[in-house]
Amino acid sequence: LDNKEEFTHTTLATDVMRPRRGDQPLTVIEQEGMTVGDLEHLVRTTKYNGFPVITSHESQQLIGYLYRRDLILALENAHHNNEHVLSNSLVYFTLHAPTPSLGGANDPVPLRLFNIVDLSPITVTDHTPMEIVVEIFSKLGRQALVTHNGKLLGIITKKDVLRHIAQLNKQDPDSILFN
Ligand code: ADP
């Protein structure tokens, strides 16, 4: 993203972020309660580069961002390294391990994947001017999470920004070269 030409519009992060009104909600990962099968389903049925991790659907508090490739690798490794990791194994994206249950020898073991979450994703608020977002993307990052009072509202990728600039310039978005 080239920042040499100044971005002189007054749009805000909330105008560019996804989901748009009427879109499906964000695909997110809950810190506790999802199973290996749920996560495999996410990977199979979506193409996103990653998923915001939140404490719970009720609170929507943002914990971090999990890259799709890191999740795929971790699930593969888990199956490979432990035969008791099954589809119904619970996955914990929490700092502390769950209390071990007194299950039988063949029960699914829980999986802890806290270590693969990026706990410091780039975040902006819904009111951040796009001018700032463009500057951020010109220096670092491919996606930014949009929050309001710590609650997750949406996501903006570099491509969303390029598409937005193209629209403002009334260009055909497909004519812009994405790298
Ligand atoms: P890119 O924009 O580089 O193709 P993605 O494939 O991650 O990157 O995102 C595609 C579109 O979906 C973008 O418009 C983005 O804002 C949106 N998006 C990204 N991640 C998610 C997600 N977890 N849930 C819903 N929408 C997402």
Short mmCIF file of C-alpha atoms and ligand atoms in Angstrom, two decimals:
data_model
loop_
_atom_site.label_atom_id
_atom_site.label_comp_id
_atom_site.label_asym_id
_atom_site.label_seq_id
_atom_site.Cartn_x
_atom_site.Cartn_y
_atom_site.Cartn_z
CA LEU A 1 0.00 0.00 0.00
CA ASP A 2 1.54 3.22 -1.15
CA ASN A 3 1.16 6.12 1.22
CA LYS A 4 2.86 8.78 -0.84
CA GLU A 5 -0.35 10.08 -2.27
CA GLU A 6 -2.17 11.52 0.65
CA PHE A 7 -5.50 10.05 1.61
CA THR A 8 -7.78 13.06 1.84
CA HIS A 9 -11.21 11.59 2.47
CA THR A 10 -13.17 11.71 5.68
CA THR A 11 -14.28 8.11 5.92
CA LEU A 12 -13.95 6.19 9.16
CA ALA A 13 -12.98 2.62 9.94
CA THR A 14 -16.63 1.81 10.54
CA ASP A 15 -17.40 2.70 6.89
CA VAL A 16 -14.90 0.20 5.53
CA MET A 17 -14.92 -2.69 7.98
CA ARG A 18 -16.70 -5.99 7.43
CA PRO A 19 -19.32 -7.17 8.06
CA ARG A 20 -21.43 -4.59 6.30
CA ARG A 21 -25.01 -4.06 7.37
CA GLY A 22 -26.93 -7.11 6.19
CA ASP A 23 -23.81 -9.30 5.90
CA GLN A 24 -23.33 -12.49 7.83
CA PRO A 25 -21.69 -11.80 11.22
CA LEU A 26 -17.92 -12.19 11.59
CA THR A 27 -16.63 -15.72 11.84
CA VAL A 28 -15.02 -15.79 15.26
CA ILE A 29 -13.51 -18.30 17.66
CA GLU A 30 -14.69 -18.47 21.24
CA GLN A 31 -11.98 -18.83 23.84
CA GLU A 32 -13.67 -21.83 25.44
CA GLY A 33 -16.29 -24.31 24.42
CA MET A 34 -15.49 -25.02 20.78
CA THR A 35 -14.46 -28.51 19.73
CA VAL A 36 -11.79 -29.73 17.35
CA GLY A 37 -14.66 -30.63 15.01
CA ASP A 38 -16.08 -27.08 15.19
CA LEU A 39 -12.68 -25.62 14.26
CA GLU A 40 -12.15 -28.09 11.43
CA HIS A 41 -15.58 -27.10 10.14
CA LEU A 42 -14.55 -23.41 10.26
CA VAL A 43 -11.44 -24.11 8.24
CA ARG A 44 -13.35 -26.22 5.71
CA THR A 45 -16.26 -23.84 5.20
CA THR A 46 -14.50 -20.46 5.12
CA LYS A 47 -11.56 -18.97 3.25
CA TYR A 48 -10.64 -16.14 5.61
CA ASN A 49 -6.96 -15.67 6.42
CA GLY A 50 -7.80 -15.74 10.09
CA PHE A 51 -10.33 -15.50 12.86
CA PRO A 52 -10.69 -13.08 15.75
CA VAL A 53 -10.67 -14.85 19.13
CA ILE A 54 -13.18 -13.52 21.66
CA THR A 55 -14.00 -14.37 25.25
CA SER A 56 -17.61 -15.23 24.46
CA HIS A 57 -20.43 -14.26 22.14
CA GLU A 58 -22.13 -12.44 25.01
CA SER A 59 -19.19 -10.19 25.90
CA GLN A 60 -17.51 -9.94 22.46
CA GLN A 61 -14.28 -8.97 24.23
CA LEU A 62 -11.37 -9.32 21.86
CA ILE A 63 -8.51 -11.60 22.89
CA GLY A 64 -6.49 -11.88 19.71
CA TYR A 65 -6.34 -13.06 16.15
CA LEU A 66 -5.67 -16.58 14.95
CA TYR A 67 -4.17 -17.08 11.52
CA ARG A 68 -5.85 -19.75 9.46
CA ARG A 69 -2.54 -21.41 8.61
CA ASP A 70 -1.52 -21.62 12.28
CA LEU A 71 -4.87 -23.19 13.18
CA ILE A 72 -4.61 -25.78 10.40
CA LEU A 73 -1.09 -26.74 11.44
CA ALA A 74 -1.98 -26.98 15.11
CA LEU A 75 -4.99 -29.23 14.43
CA GLU A 76 -2.90 -31.49 12.21
CA ASN A 77 -0.14 -31.71 14.80
CA ALA A 78 -2.61 -32.41 17.59
CA HIS A 79 -4.14 -35.36 15.73
CA HIS A 80 -0.71 -36.61 14.82
CA ASN A 81 0.75 -36.40 18.32
CA ASN A 82 -2.14 -37.66 20.40
CA GLU A 83 -4.63 -40.32 19.39
CA HIS A 84 -7.02 -39.11 22.10
CA VAL A 85 -7.51 -35.79 20.33
CA LEU A 86 -10.89 -36.42 18.72
CA SER A 87 -13.55 -34.39 16.96
CA ASN A 88 -15.32 -33.77 20.23
CA SER A 89 -12.17 -32.70 22.10
CA LEU A 90 -12.71 -29.26 23.59
CA VAL A 91 -10.24 -26.59 22.57
CA TYR A 92 -9.10 -23.94 25.06
CA PHE A 93 -7.62 -20.64 23.93
CA THR A 94 -6.97 -19.67 27.55
CA LEU A 95 -3.82 -19.05 29.52
CA HIS A 96 -4.62 -21.64 32.17
CA ALA A 97 -5.32 -25.24 31.42
CA PRO A 98 -8.78 -26.57 32.20
CA THR A 99 -9.06 -28.74 35.27
CA PRO A 100 -8.45 -32.30 34.15
CA SER A 101 -11.59 -34.41 34.18
CA LEU A 102 -11.59 -37.88 35.63
CA GLY A 103 -12.67 -39.44 32.38
CA GLY A 104 -11.97 -42.88 31.04
CA ALA A 105 -8.84 -43.79 29.14
CA ASN A 106 -10.54 -43.40 25.77
CA ASP A 107 -12.25 -40.08 26.43
CA PRO A 108 -11.30 -37.20 24.15
CA VAL A 109 -8.50 -35.10 25.66
CA PRO A 110 -8.87 -31.32 25.67
CA LEU A 111 -6.51 -29.31 23.54
CA ARG A 112 -4.86 -26.05 24.55
CA LEU A 113 -4.01 -23.73 21.68
CA PHE A 114 -3.46 -20.46 23.54
CA ASN A 115 0.12 -20.28 22.28
CA ILE A 116 -0.87 -19.92 18.63
CA VAL A 117 -3.10 -16.87 19.15
CA ASP A 118 -1.61 -13.50 18.18
CA LEU A 119 -2.44 -11.56 21.33
CA SER A 120 -1.41 -8.20 19.91
CA PRO A 121 -3.23 -7.84 16.63
CA ILE A 122 -3.47 -4.36 15.16
CA THR A 123 -6.69 -2.84 16.41
CA VAL A 124 -8.41 0.43 15.61
CA THR A 125 -11.69 1.79 16.87
CA ASP A 126 -14.78 2.28 14.75
CA HIS A 127 -14.16 6.04 14.84
CA THR A 128 -10.56 5.88 13.61
CA PRO A 129 -10.24 7.95 10.42
CA MET A 130 -9.38 5.85 7.39
CA GLU A 131 -6.46 8.21 6.83
CA ILE A 132 -4.85 6.66 9.92
CA VAL A 133 -5.81 3.14 8.90
CA VAL A 134 -4.18 3.66 5.50
CA GLU A 135 -1.04 4.89 7.22
CA ILE A 136 -0.99 1.86 9.51
CA PHE A 137 -1.37 -0.53 6.58
CA SER A 138 1.35 1.26 4.65
CA LYS A 139 3.75 0.48 7.50
CA LEU A 140 2.65 -2.87 8.89
CA GLY A 141 0.04 -5.54 8.86
CA ARG A 142 -2.42 -7.11 6.49
CA GLN A 143 -5.49 -6.81 8.68
CA ALA A 144 -6.76 -4.70 11.54
CA LEU A 145 -9.53 -5.55 13.96
CA VAL A 146 -12.12 -2.90 14.70
CA THR A 147 -13.33 -2.51 18.26
CA HIS A 148 -15.55 -0.29 20.34
CA ASN A 149 -14.83 -0.21 24.08
CA GLY A 150 -12.83 -3.41 23.69
CA LYS A 151 -15.68 -5.21 21.98
CA LEU A 152 -15.09 -6.64 18.57
CA LEU A 153 -17.08 -5.01 15.78
CA GLY A 154 -15.35 -5.94 12.57
CA ILE A 155 -12.24 -6.44 10.51
CA ILE A 156 -10.48 -4.48 7.77
CA THR A 157 -7.99 -6.18 5.48
CA LYS A 158 -5.47 -4.50 3.25
CA LYS A 159 -7.60 -5.54 0.28
CA ASP A 160 -10.66 -3.90 1.84
CA VAL A 161 -8.66 -0.68 2.05
CA LEU A 162 -7.45 -0.92 -1.55
CA ARG A 163 -11.00 -1.61 -2.69
CA HIS A 164 -12.24 1.37 -0.71
CA ILE A 165 -9.62 3.68 -2.23
CA ALA A 166 -10.50 2.43 -5.69
CA GLN A 167 -14.16 3.19 -5.05
CA LEU A 168 -13.37 6.68 -3.83
CA ASN A 169 -11.29 7.27 -6.93
CA LYS A 170 -14.12 5.79 -8.99
CA GLN A 171 -11.76 3.24 -10.39
CA ASP A 172 -12.55 -0.29 -11.29
CA PRO A 173 -11.36 -2.18 -8.18
CA ASP A 174 -10.16 -5.05 -10.36
CA SER A 175 -7.78 -2.72 -12.14
CA ILE A 176 -5.81 -2.20 -8.96
CA LEU A 177 -2.89 -4.53 -8.48
CA PHE A 178 -3.07 -6.43 -5.23
CA ASN A 179 0.20 -7.74 -3.89
P1 ADP B 1 -8.39 -10.61 1.90
O1 ADP B 1 -9.24 -9.40 2.12
O2 ADP B 1 -6.94 -10.31 1.80
O3 ADP B 1 -8.93 -11.51 0.81
P2 ADP B 1 -9.54 -12.46 3.87
O4 ADP B 1 -9.70 -13.65 2.98
O5 ADP B 1 -9.13 -12.75 5.28
O6 ADP B 1 -8.46 -11.46 3.29
O7 ADP B 1 -10.91 -11.64 3.90
C1 ADP B 1 -11.83 -11.60 2.85
C2 ADP B 1 -12.97 -10.66 3.22
O8 ADP B 1 -13.67 -11.15 4.35
C3 ADP B 1 -12.53 -9.24 3.58
O9 ADP B 1 -13.50 -8.32 3.09
C4 ADP B 1 -12.51 -9.23 5.11
O10 ADP B 1 -12.87 -7.96 5.64
C5 ADP B 1 -13.55 -10.28 5.47
N1 ADP B 1 -13.13 -11.12 6.61
C6 ADP B 1 -11.87 -11.44 6.99
N2 ADP B 1 -11.87 -12.26 8.05
C7 ADP B 1 -13.17 -12.48 8.36
C8 ADP B 1 -13.85 -13.25 9.36
N3 ADP B 1 -13.17 -13.99 10.27
N4 ADP B 1 -15.20 -13.24 9.38
C9 ADP B 1 -15.89 -12.51 8.47
N5 ADP B 1 -15.32 -11.76 7.51
C10 ADP B 1 -13.97 -11.75 7.44
#
